[in-house]
């Protein structure tokens, strides 16, 4: 299930240093994904990871399960339960494609970071898969009804235009979400002729979105 580990991260769990466990597989095929090659890595058994997590728990007790797409894995609830029973705070990163799994685990986790890939009508173009956007809305509503800390964010892949971000911002505002997060597309991880937006244009998108909902640039 697990393909990589970042033992200390300052960006994956809000305001906390966390250890990030990466799964390999994903049900989507986003061109700009910087973790596409995770499945090529050898698998790491959770039973081999847990002892080191426990050794480091005094310093880092927040665990984020990322990917790939962690909600694709039937083992996820069991792993979350083990971590919770050992006193860890648990977060996940998800694309929101599996609301049933999200519903199964939501009461046992503390943080959800969910990607909103683009505006409704362009979703299947960006993710290179077919999904009913109502599935995304269902996942958002599960998160909003929970007690979890959450963040909703969009990666500024050059096919995601300013207008798409404004439509997302309007959706989040209608759902009474308090903050929207934008993050830069990193072309160093993928083979594409598309280049990241300029800093000036990203700031322009951020400023326009901020007129609708408070918007921040992650990592800046």
PDB file of C-alpha atoms in Angstrom:
ATOM      1  CA  UNK A   1       0.000   0.000   0.000  1.00  0.00           C
ATOM      2  CA  UNK A   2       2.697   2.502   0.964  1.00  0.00           C
ATOM      3  CA  UNK A   3       5.331   3.519  -1.535  1.00  0.00           C
ATOM      4  CA  UNK A   4       7.173   6.443   0.043  1.00  0.00           C
ATOM      5  CA  UNK A   5       7.577   8.313   3.333  1.00  0.00           C
ATOM      6  CA  UNK A   6       8.480  11.888   4.230  1.00  0.00           C
ATOM      7  CA  UNK A   7       9.389  11.700   7.888  1.00  0.00           C
ATOM      8  CA  UNK A   8       9.147  15.418   8.607  1.00  0.00           C
ATOM      9  CA  UNK A   9       6.931  17.807   6.631  1.00  0.00           C
ATOM     10  CA  UNK A  10       5.868  21.334   7.510  1.00  0.00           C
ATOM     11  CA  UNK A  11       3.314  21.772   4.697  1.00  0.00           C
ATOM     12  CA  UNK A  12       1.011  18.747   4.754  1.00  0.00           C
ATOM     13  CA  UNK A  13      -0.876  19.242   8.035  1.00  0.00           C
ATOM     14  CA  UNK A  14      -2.003  22.757   8.987  1.00  0.00           C
ATOM     15  CA  UNK A  15       0.291  24.371  11.559  1.00  0.00           C
ATOM     16  CA  UNK A  16       1.893  21.061  12.507  1.00  0.00           C
ATOM     17  CA  UNK A  17       4.976  19.067  11.596  1.00  0.00           C
ATOM     18  CA  UNK A  18       3.802  15.720  10.257  1.00  0.00           C
ATOM     19  CA  UNK A  19       5.025  12.445   8.840  1.00  0.00           C
ATOM     20  CA  UNK A  20       3.535  11.751   5.405  1.00  0.00           C
ATOM     21  CA  UNK A  21       2.847   8.223   4.176  1.00  0.00           C
ATOM     22  CA  UNK A  22       2.312   7.994   0.423  1.00  0.00           C
ATOM     23  CA  UNK A  23       0.248   5.316  -1.275  1.00  0.00           C
ATOM     24  CA  UNK A  24       0.974   4.537  -4.907  1.00  0.00           C
ATOM     25  CA  UNK A  25      -2.172   3.969  -6.930  1.00  0.00           C
ATOM     26  CA  UNK A  26      -4.686   6.613  -7.977  1.00  0.00           C
ATOM     27  CA  UNK A  27      -7.990   6.269  -9.813  1.00  0.00           C
ATOM     28  CA  UNK A  28      -7.340   9.429 -11.851  1.00  0.00           C
ATOM     29  CA  UNK A  29      -4.672  10.372 -14.369  1.00  0.00           C
ATOM     30  CA  UNK A  30      -4.031  14.091 -13.923  1.00  0.00           C
ATOM     31  CA  UNK A  31      -1.279  15.168 -16.308  1.00  0.00           C
ATOM     32  CA  UNK A  32       0.384  17.424 -13.752  1.00  0.00           C
ATOM     33  CA  UNK A  33       0.563  14.913 -10.897  1.00  0.00           C
ATOM     34  CA  UNK A  34       4.053  14.994  -9.352  1.00  0.00           C
ATOM     35  CA  UNK A  35       3.542  11.563  -7.743  1.00  0.00           C
ATOM     36  CA  UNK A  36       2.832   9.564 -10.900  1.00  0.00           C
ATOM     37  CA  UNK A  37       5.918   7.405 -10.440  1.00  0.00           C
ATOM     38  CA  UNK A  38       5.152   6.313  -6.883  1.00  0.00           C
ATOM     39  CA  UNK A  39       3.839   2.952  -8.058  1.00  0.00           C
ATOM     40  CA  UNK A  40       7.292   2.162  -9.449  1.00  0.00           C
ATOM     41  CA  UNK A  41       8.712   2.201  -5.914  1.00  0.00           C
ATOM     42  CA  UNK A  42       8.925  -0.985  -3.841  1.00  0.00           C
ATOM     43  CA  UNK A  43       6.115  -1.379  -1.331  1.00  0.00           C
ATOM     44  CA  UNK A  44       6.732  -0.576   2.325  1.00  0.00           C
ATOM     45  CA  UNK A  45       4.810  -2.674   4.852  1.00  0.00           C
ATOM     46  CA  UNK A  46       2.868  -0.750   7.458  1.00  0.00           C
ATOM     47  CA  UNK A  47       4.128  -3.155  10.133  1.00  0.00           C
ATOM     48  CA  UNK A  48       7.646  -1.973   9.285  1.00  0.00           C
ATOM     49  CA  UNK A  49       6.649   1.697   9.436  1.00  0.00           C
ATOM     50  CA  UNK A  50       4.713   1.688  12.715  1.00  0.00           C
ATOM     51  CA  UNK A  51       7.654   0.995  15.084  1.00  0.00           C
ATOM     52  CA  UNK A  52       9.563   4.016  13.787  1.00  0.00           C
ATOM     53  CA  UNK A  53       6.443   6.192  13.996  1.00  0.00           C
ATOM     54  CA  UNK A  54       6.128   5.184  17.636  1.00  0.00           C
ATOM     55  CA  UNK A  55       9.803   5.924  18.288  1.00  0.00           C
ATOM     56  CA  UNK A  56       9.345   9.448  16.903  1.00  0.00           C
ATOM     57  CA  UNK A  57       5.918  10.077  18.428  1.00  0.00           C
ATOM     58  CA  UNK A  58       7.258  12.377  21.165  1.00  0.00           C
ATOM     59  CA  UNK A  59       8.388  14.768  18.421  1.00  0.00           C
ATOM     60  CA  UNK A  60       5.880  14.112  15.601  1.00  0.00           C
ATOM     61  CA  UNK A  61       2.454  12.707  16.393  1.00  0.00           C
ATOM     62  CA  UNK A  62       0.601  13.941  13.310  1.00  0.00           C
ATOM     63  CA  UNK A  63       0.403  11.478  10.407  1.00  0.00           C
ATOM     64  CA  UNK A  64      -0.863  12.343   6.923  1.00  0.00           C
ATOM     65  CA  UNK A  65      -1.808   9.631   4.441  1.00  0.00           C
ATOM     66  CA  UNK A  66      -1.396  10.959   0.925  1.00  0.00           C
ATOM     67  CA  UNK A  67      -0.859   9.567  -2.527  1.00  0.00           C
ATOM     68  CA  UNK A  68      -1.841   8.548  -5.041  1.00  0.00           C
ATOM     69  CA  UNK A  69      -5.374   8.313  -3.682  1.00  0.00           C
ATOM     70  CA  UNK A  70      -5.580   6.757  -0.252  1.00  0.00           C
ATOM     71  CA  UNK A  71      -9.364   6.233  -0.305  1.00  0.00           C
ATOM     72  CA  UNK A  72      -8.911   3.611  -3.043  1.00  0.00           C
ATOM     73  CA  UNK A  73      -7.421   1.221  -0.493  1.00  0.00           C
ATOM     74  CA  UNK A  74      -9.693  -1.075   1.510  1.00  0.00           C
ATOM     75  CA  UNK A  75      -6.982  -1.294   4.213  1.00  0.00           C
ATOM     76  CA  UNK A  76      -7.261   2.412   4.972  1.00  0.00           C
ATOM     77  CA  UNK A  77      -9.811   2.197   7.837  1.00  0.00           C
ATOM     78  CA  UNK A  78      -7.784  -0.478   9.614  1.00  0.00           C
ATOM     79  CA  UNK A  79      -4.552   1.520   9.348  1.00  0.00           C
ATOM     80  CA  UNK A  80      -6.273   4.675  10.574  1.00  0.00           C
ATOM     81  CA  UNK A  81      -7.708   2.723  13.508  1.00  0.00           C
ATOM     82  CA  UNK A  82      -4.256   1.433  14.483  1.00  0.00           C
ATOM     83  CA  UNK A  83      -2.758   4.912  14.312  1.00  0.00           C
ATOM     84  CA  UNK A  84      -5.626   6.404  16.293  1.00  0.00           C
ATOM     85  CA  UNK A  85      -5.370   3.725  18.983  1.00  0.00           C
ATOM     86  CA  UNK A  86      -1.686   4.592  19.316  1.00  0.00           C
ATOM     87  CA  UNK A  87      -2.525   8.230  19.987  1.00  0.00           C
ATOM     88  CA  UNK A  88      -1.685   9.791  16.618  1.00  0.00           C
ATOM     89  CA  UNK A  89      -3.560  12.669  15.009  1.00  0.00           C
ATOM     90  CA  UNK A  90      -4.390  11.590  11.474  1.00  0.00           C
ATOM     91  CA  UNK A  91      -4.940  13.504   8.264  1.00  0.00           C
ATOM     92  CA  UNK A  92      -5.574  12.471   4.688  1.00  0.00           C
ATOM     93  CA  UNK A  93      -5.153  14.099   1.305  1.00  0.00           C
ATOM     94  CA  UNK A  94      -7.869  13.107  -1.158  1.00  0.00           C
ATOM     95  CA  UNK A  95      -9.331  13.945  -4.530  1.00  0.00           C
ATOM     96  CA  UNK A  96     -12.851  13.450  -3.173  1.00  0.00           C
ATOM     97  CA  UNK A  97     -13.730  10.657  -5.591  1.00  0.00           C
ATOM     98  CA  UNK A  98     -14.758   8.108  -2.954  1.00  0.00           C
ATOM     99  CA  UNK A  99     -17.353   9.636  -0.604  1.00  0.00           C
ATOM    100  CA  UNK A 100     -18.333   6.248   0.798  1.00  0.00           C
ATOM    101  CA  UNK A 101     -14.816   5.561   2.077  1.00  0.00           C
ATOM    102  CA  UNK A 102     -14.601   9.148   3.312  1.00  0.00           C
ATOM    103  CA  UNK A 103     -17.833   8.633   5.237  1.00  0.00           C
ATOM    104  CA  UNK A 104     -16.415   5.427   6.762  1.00  0.00           C
ATOM    105  CA  UNK A 105     -13.288   7.102   8.141  1.00  0.00           C
ATOM    106  CA  UNK A 106     -14.319  10.706   8.770  1.00  0.00           C
ATOM    107  CA  UNK A 107     -15.015  10.252  12.494  1.00  0.00           C
ATOM    108  CA  UNK A 108     -11.569   8.734  13.061  1.00  0.00           C
ATOM    109  CA  UNK A 109      -9.451  11.407  11.399  1.00  0.00           C
ATOM    110  CA  UNK A 110      -8.572  14.966  12.349  1.00  0.00           C
ATOM    111  CA  UNK A 111      -7.738  16.676   9.059  1.00  0.00           C
ATOM    112  CA  UNK A 112      -8.758  16.420   5.398  1.00  0.00           C
ATOM    113  CA  UNK A 113      -7.022  18.224   2.561  1.00  0.00           C
ATOM    114  CA  UNK A 114      -9.176  17.919  -0.562  1.00  0.00           C
ATOM    115  CA  UNK A 115      -8.182  18.918  -4.074  1.00  0.00           C
ATOM    116  CA  UNK A 116     -10.715  20.764  -6.180  1.00  0.00           C
ATOM    117  CA  UNK A 117      -9.154  20.138  -9.569  1.00  0.00           C
ATOM    118  CA  UNK A 118     -11.025  22.684 -11.660  1.00  0.00           C
ATOM    119  CA  UNK A 119     -14.489  24.048 -12.375  1.00  0.00           C
ATOM    120  CA  UNK A 120     -17.407  21.638 -12.793  1.00  0.00           C
ATOM    121  CA  UNK A 121     -17.575  21.541 -16.590  1.00  0.00           C
ATOM    122  CA  UNK A 122     -13.847  20.923 -17.080  1.00  0.00           C
ATOM    123  CA  UNK A 123     -13.364  18.246 -14.428  1.00  0.00           C
ATOM    124  CA  UNK A 124     -13.177  15.169 -16.632  1.00  0.00           C
ATOM    125  CA  UNK A 125     -10.824  16.939 -19.040  1.00  0.00           C
ATOM    126  CA  UNK A 126      -8.330  17.678 -16.275  1.00  0.00           C
ATOM    127  CA  UNK A 127      -8.485  14.342 -14.434  1.00  0.00           C
ATOM    128  CA  UNK A 128      -8.533  12.236 -17.642  1.00  0.00           C
ATOM    129  CA  UNK A 129     -11.296  10.119 -16.125  1.00  0.00           C
ATOM    130  CA  UNK A 130     -15.064  10.187 -15.881  1.00  0.00           C
ATOM    131  CA  UNK A 131     -16.745  11.312 -12.683  1.00  0.00           C
ATOM    132  CA  UNK A 132     -20.065  12.861 -11.813  1.00  0.00           C
ATOM    133  CA  UNK A 133     -19.300  16.207 -10.175  1.00  0.00           C
ATOM    134  CA  UNK A 134     -22.020  15.442  -7.634  1.00  0.00           C
ATOM    135  CA  UNK A 135     -19.563  12.921  -6.190  1.00  0.00           C
ATOM    136  CA  UNK A 136     -17.173  15.795  -5.478  1.00  0.00           C
ATOM    137  CA  UNK A 137     -19.969  17.802  -3.862  1.00  0.00           C
ATOM    138  CA  UNK A 138     -20.914  14.793  -1.724  1.00  0.00           C
ATOM    139  CA  UNK A 139     -17.362  14.498  -0.423  1.00  0.00           C
ATOM    140  CA  UNK A 140     -17.224  18.220   0.334  1.00  0.00           C
ATOM    141  CA  UNK A 141     -20.451  17.981   2.329  1.00  0.00           C
ATOM    142  CA  UNK A 142     -19.201  14.964   4.306  1.00  0.00           C
ATOM    143  CA  UNK A 143     -16.128  16.976   5.278  1.00  0.00           C
ATOM    144  CA  UNK A 144     -18.149  20.061   6.192  1.00  0.00           C
ATOM    145  CA  UNK A 145     -20.454  18.060   8.462  1.00  0.00           C
ATOM    146  CA  UNK A 146     -17.508  16.510  10.311  1.00  0.00           C
ATOM    147  CA  UNK A 147     -15.394  17.855  13.146  1.00  0.00           C
ATOM    148  CA  UNK A 148     -12.241  17.734  11.032  1.00  0.00           C
ATOM    149  CA  UNK A 149      -9.914  20.568  10.237  1.00  0.00           C
ATOM    150  CA  UNK A 150     -10.048  20.898   6.462  1.00  0.00           C
ATOM    151  CA  UNK A 151      -8.651  22.731   3.486  1.00  0.00           C
ATOM    152  CA  UNK A 152      -9.819  22.892  -0.107  1.00  0.00           C
ATOM    153  CA  UNK A 153      -7.148  23.685  -2.652  1.00  0.00           C
ATOM    154  CA  UNK A 154      -6.473  23.932  -6.376  1.00  0.00           C
ATOM    155  CA  UNK A 155      -3.183  23.376  -8.165  1.00  0.00           C
ATOM    156  CA  UNK A 156      -2.673  26.087 -10.777  1.00  0.00           C
ATOM    157  CA  UNK A 157      -1.981  23.824 -13.717  1.00  0.00           C
ATOM    158  CA  UNK A 158      -1.948  26.031 -16.838  1.00  0.00           C
ATOM    159  CA  UNK A 159      -5.141  24.423 -18.176  1.00  0.00           C
ATOM    160  CA  UNK A 160      -6.887  25.618 -15.002  1.00  0.00           C
ATOM    161  CA  UNK A 161      -7.708  29.215 -15.887  1.00  0.00           C
ATOM    162  CA  UNK A 162      -8.442  32.197 -13.696  1.00  0.00           C
ATOM    163  CA  UNK A 163     -12.138  31.847 -14.552  1.00  0.00           C
ATOM    164  CA  UNK A 164     -12.096  28.262 -13.264  1.00  0.00           C
ATOM    165  CA  UNK A 165     -10.630  29.417  -9.958  1.00  0.00           C
ATOM    166  CA  UNK A 166     -13.252  32.133  -9.674  1.00  0.00           C
ATOM    167  CA  UNK A 167     -16.016  29.562 -10.228  1.00  0.00           C
ATOM    168  CA  UNK A 168     -14.481  27.341  -7.541  1.00  0.00           C
ATOM    169  CA  UNK A 169     -14.237  30.292  -5.174  1.00  0.00           C
ATOM    170  CA  UNK A 170     -17.917  31.060  -5.753  1.00  0.00           C
ATOM    171  CA  UNK A 171     -18.841  27.423  -5.067  1.00  0.00           C
ATOM    172  CA  UNK A 172     -16.863  27.361  -1.828  1.00  0.00           C
ATOM    173  CA  UNK A 173     -18.413  30.615  -0.703  1.00  0.00           C
ATOM    174  CA  UNK A 174     -21.911  29.236  -1.354  1.00  0.00           C
ATOM    175  CA  UNK A 175     -20.992  26.278   0.848  1.00  0.00           C
ATOM    176  CA  UNK A 176     -19.892  28.689   3.600  1.00  0.00           C
ATOM    177  CA  UNK A 177     -16.272  27.557   3.416  1.00  0.00           C
ATOM    178  CA  UNK A 178     -14.005  30.198   4.944  1.00  0.00           C
ATOM    179  CA  UNK A 179     -10.807  29.847   2.920  1.00  0.00           C
ATOM    180  CA  UNK A 180      -9.560  28.775  -0.502  1.00  0.00           C
ATOM    181  CA  UNK A 181      -5.991  27.615  -1.092  1.00  0.00           C
ATOM    182  CA  UNK A 182      -4.056  27.900  -4.349  1.00  0.00           C
ATOM    183  CA  UNK A 183      -0.787  26.095  -4.989  1.00  0.00           C
ATOM    184  CA  UNK A 184       1.735  26.346  -7.797  1.00  0.00           C
ATOM    185  CA  UNK A 185       2.111  23.709 -10.513  1.00  0.00           C
ATOM    186  CA  UNK A 186       5.623  22.244 -10.537  1.00  0.00           C
ATOM    187  CA  UNK A 187       6.729  21.286 -14.043  1.00  0.00           C
ATOM    188  CA  UNK A 188       9.975  19.731 -12.821  1.00  0.00           C
ATOM    189  CA  UNK A 189       8.074  16.568 -11.852  1.00  0.00           C
ATOM    190  CA  UNK A 190       6.291  15.888 -15.158  1.00  0.00           C
ATOM    191  CA  UNK A 191       7.017  15.875 -18.869  1.00  0.00           C
ATOM    192  CA  UNK A 192       4.974  18.685 -20.384  1.00  0.00           C
ATOM    193  CA  UNK A 193       5.492  21.673 -22.622  1.00  0.00           C
ATOM    194  CA  UNK A 194       3.246  23.723 -20.353  1.00  0.00           C
ATOM    195  CA  UNK A 195       5.074  26.074 -18.040  1.00  0.00           C
ATOM    196  CA  UNK A 196       3.887  27.284 -14.620  1.00  0.00           C
ATOM    197  CA  UNK A 197       2.044  30.561 -14.448  1.00  0.00           C
ATOM    198  CA  UNK A 198       4.131  33.587 -13.636  1.00  0.00           C
ATOM    199  CA  UNK A 199       4.161  34.885 -10.093  1.00  0.00           C
ATOM    200  CA  UNK A 200       2.400  38.011 -11.298  1.00  0.00           C
ATOM    201  CA  UNK A 201      -0.464  36.038 -12.846  1.00  0.00           C
ATOM    202  CA  UNK A 202      -0.816  33.801  -9.808  1.00  0.00           C
ATOM    203  CA  UNK A 203      -1.086  36.858  -7.594  1.00  0.00           C
ATOM    204  CA  UNK A 204      -3.712  38.223  -9.961  1.00  0.00           C
ATOM    205  CA  UNK A 205      -5.752  35.000  -9.625  1.00  0.00           C
ATOM    206  CA  UNK A 206      -5.338  35.090  -5.863  1.00  0.00           C
ATOM    207  CA  UNK A 207      -6.450  38.710  -5.646  1.00  0.00           C
ATOM    208  CA  UNK A 208      -9.518  38.110  -7.819  1.00  0.00           C
ATOM    209  CA  UNK A 209     -10.515  35.020  -5.810  1.00  0.00           C
ATOM    210  CA  UNK A 210      -9.997  36.961  -2.566  1.00  0.00           C
ATOM    211  CA  UNK A 211     -12.793  39.304  -3.614  1.00  0.00           C
ATOM    212  CA  UNK A 212     -15.096  36.274  -3.326  1.00  0.00           C
ATOM    213  CA  UNK A 213     -13.538  34.247  -0.497  1.00  0.00           C
ATOM    214  CA  UNK A 214     -10.313  34.659   1.539  1.00  0.00           C
ATOM    215  CA  UNK A 215      -7.627  33.013  -0.602  1.00  0.00           C
ATOM    216  CA  UNK A 216      -4.026  32.140   0.184  1.00  0.00           C
ATOM    217  CA  UNK A 217      -1.070  30.844  -1.803  1.00  0.00           C
ATOM    218  CA  UNK A 218       0.231  27.707  -0.142  1.00  0.00           C
ATOM    219  CA  UNK A 219       3.941  27.642   0.551  1.00  0.00           C
ATOM    220  CA  UNK A 220       4.449  31.332  -0.236  1.00  0.00           C
TER     221      UNK A 220
END
